[in-house]
Short mmCIF file of C-alpha atoms in Angstrom, two decimals:
data_model
loop_
_atom_site.label_atom_id
_atom_site.label_comp_id
_atom_site.label_asym_id
_atom_site.label_seq_id
_atom_site.Cartn_x
_atom_site.Cartn_y
_atom_site.Cartn_z
CA MET A 119 -32.48 -35.59 -88.62
CA ALA A 120 -36.01 -37.01 -88.31
CA ALA A 121 -37.45 -39.91 -90.29
CA GLN A 122 -40.59 -41.99 -90.11
CA ARG A 123 -40.65 -45.69 -89.39
CA CYS A 124 -43.90 -47.45 -90.28
CA ILE A 125 -45.36 -50.90 -89.66
CA LEU A 126 -48.38 -52.59 -91.22
CA VAL A 127 -50.94 -53.77 -88.69
CA SER A 128 -53.72 -56.08 -89.86
CA PRO A 129 -56.57 -56.35 -87.37
CA VAL A 130 -59.38 -58.66 -88.47
CA GLY A 131 -60.72 -57.50 -91.86
CA THR A 132 -58.70 -54.25 -92.11
CA SER A 133 -55.17 -53.02 -92.63
CA LEU A 134 -53.59 -50.04 -90.88
CA MET A 135 -50.26 -48.35 -91.38
CA LEU A 136 -48.86 -47.05 -88.07
CA CYS A 137 -46.00 -44.59 -88.31
CA GLN A 138 -43.72 -43.24 -85.60
CA LEU A 139 -41.27 -40.37 -85.95
CA HIS A 140 -37.66 -41.36 -85.21
CA THR A 141 -34.49 -39.34 -85.26
CA ARG A 142 -30.97 -40.26 -86.32
CA CYS A 143 -27.57 -39.97 -84.74
CA LYS A 144 -24.67 -40.74 -87.07
CA GLY A 145 -26.99 -42.80 -89.30
CA GLN A 146 -28.48 -44.76 -86.39
CA PHE A 147 -32.19 -44.45 -85.52
CA TYR A 148 -33.10 -43.82 -81.88
CA ASP A 149 -36.13 -43.03 -79.75
CA PRO A 150 -35.81 -39.44 -78.39
CA GLN A 151 -37.95 -40.41 -75.39
CA LYS A 152 -35.19 -42.80 -74.27
CA GLN A 153 -31.93 -41.41 -75.69
CA CYS A 154 -30.27 -38.31 -77.11
CA CYS A 155 -27.46 -37.71 -79.57
CA HIS A 156 -24.42 -36.17 -77.85
CA ASP A 157 -21.19 -35.59 -79.79
CA GLY A 158 -22.30 -38.18 -82.37
CA ALA A 159 -23.04 -40.92 -79.81
CA LEU A 160 -26.31 -42.25 -78.41
CA VAL A 161 -26.69 -41.48 -74.69
CA PRO A 162 -29.47 -42.62 -72.30
CA LEU A 163 -31.65 -39.67 -71.20
CA GLY A 164 -30.74 -40.17 -67.53
CA GLU A 165 -26.95 -40.19 -68.00
CA THR A 166 -25.00 -37.72 -65.89
CA ARG A 167 -21.39 -36.55 -66.05
CA ARG A 168 -19.11 -34.44 -63.87
CA CYS A 169 -18.40 -30.75 -64.38
CA GLY A 170 -15.88 -29.98 -61.66
CA SER A 171 -17.76 -30.31 -58.35
CA CYS A 172 -21.17 -30.52 -60.11
CA SER A 173 -22.89 -33.22 -62.09
CA TYR A 174 -25.06 -32.47 -65.11
CA ARG A 175 -27.57 -34.31 -67.30
CA VAL A 176 -25.84 -34.82 -70.64
CA CYS A 177 -29.02 -34.69 -72.75
CA PHE A 178 -30.28 -31.45 -71.21
CA GLU A 179 -27.30 -29.50 -69.89
CA GLN A 180 -23.68 -28.71 -70.75
CA CYS A 181 -20.48 -27.98 -68.85
CA CYS A 182 -19.05 -24.57 -69.78
CA PRO A 183 -15.91 -22.65 -68.88
CA ARG A 184 -16.84 -19.35 -67.20
CA TRP A 185 -15.97 -16.09 -68.91
CA PRO A 186 -13.74 -14.27 -68.54
CA LEU A 187 -11.33 -17.15 -68.20
CA GLY A 188 -9.33 -17.23 -64.99
CA LEU A 189 -12.22 -16.77 -62.56
CA GLN A 190 -11.97 -18.42 -59.12
CA GLN A 191 -14.77 -20.88 -59.99
CA PRO A 192 -13.99 -21.63 -63.64
CA LEU A 193 -16.88 -23.97 -64.56
CA MET A 194 -20.62 -23.58 -64.95
CA VAL A 195 -23.53 -25.88 -65.90
CA ARG A 196 -26.16 -24.37 -68.19
CA LEU A 197 -28.91 -25.61 -70.47
CA ARG A 198 -27.79 -27.36 -73.63
CA GLY A 199 -27.91 -25.11 -76.65
CA GLU A 200 -27.17 -21.92 -74.71
CA ASP A 201 -24.02 -20.06 -75.65
CA CYS A 202 -21.24 -20.86 -73.17
CA SER A 203 -19.64 -17.45 -73.71
CA SER A 204 -22.73 -15.43 -72.74
CA PRO A 205 -22.94 -13.94 -69.21
CA GLN A 206 -24.11 -16.07 -66.31
CA SER A 207 -27.91 -16.21 -65.98
CA LEU A 208 -30.36 -17.21 -63.26
CA GLY A 209 -30.57 -20.97 -64.04
CA ASP A 210 -26.80 -21.53 -64.37
CA ARG A 211 -24.89 -23.45 -61.68
CA VAL A 212 -21.35 -22.42 -60.76
CA CYS A 213 -19.01 -25.37 -60.14
CA HIS A 214 -15.62 -25.55 -58.43
CA SER A 215 -12.63 -27.20 -60.06
CA VAL A 216 -11.72 -30.61 -58.69
CA ILE A 217 -7.99 -31.21 -58.45
#
């Protein structure tokens, strides 16, 4: 959810209202140029996590099980927001399970 946060700036002889668009994550404002909202928590844009043998950028990618289940390489990294159950596409990365 987006909201505006404004401040009053008073240079000599004038007054200006400067507003900046901010978004919320579980009621907490954050700057989308520095963080993202992932599973209801604020995460730094550069944070990475493991997906089997691969690592992925939490704010931009997701770790998905490959379909059909039971494949030799059961994990795949794809862009966030893409359906995990859709067929593998060109930008997806196949990851091996780590035991």
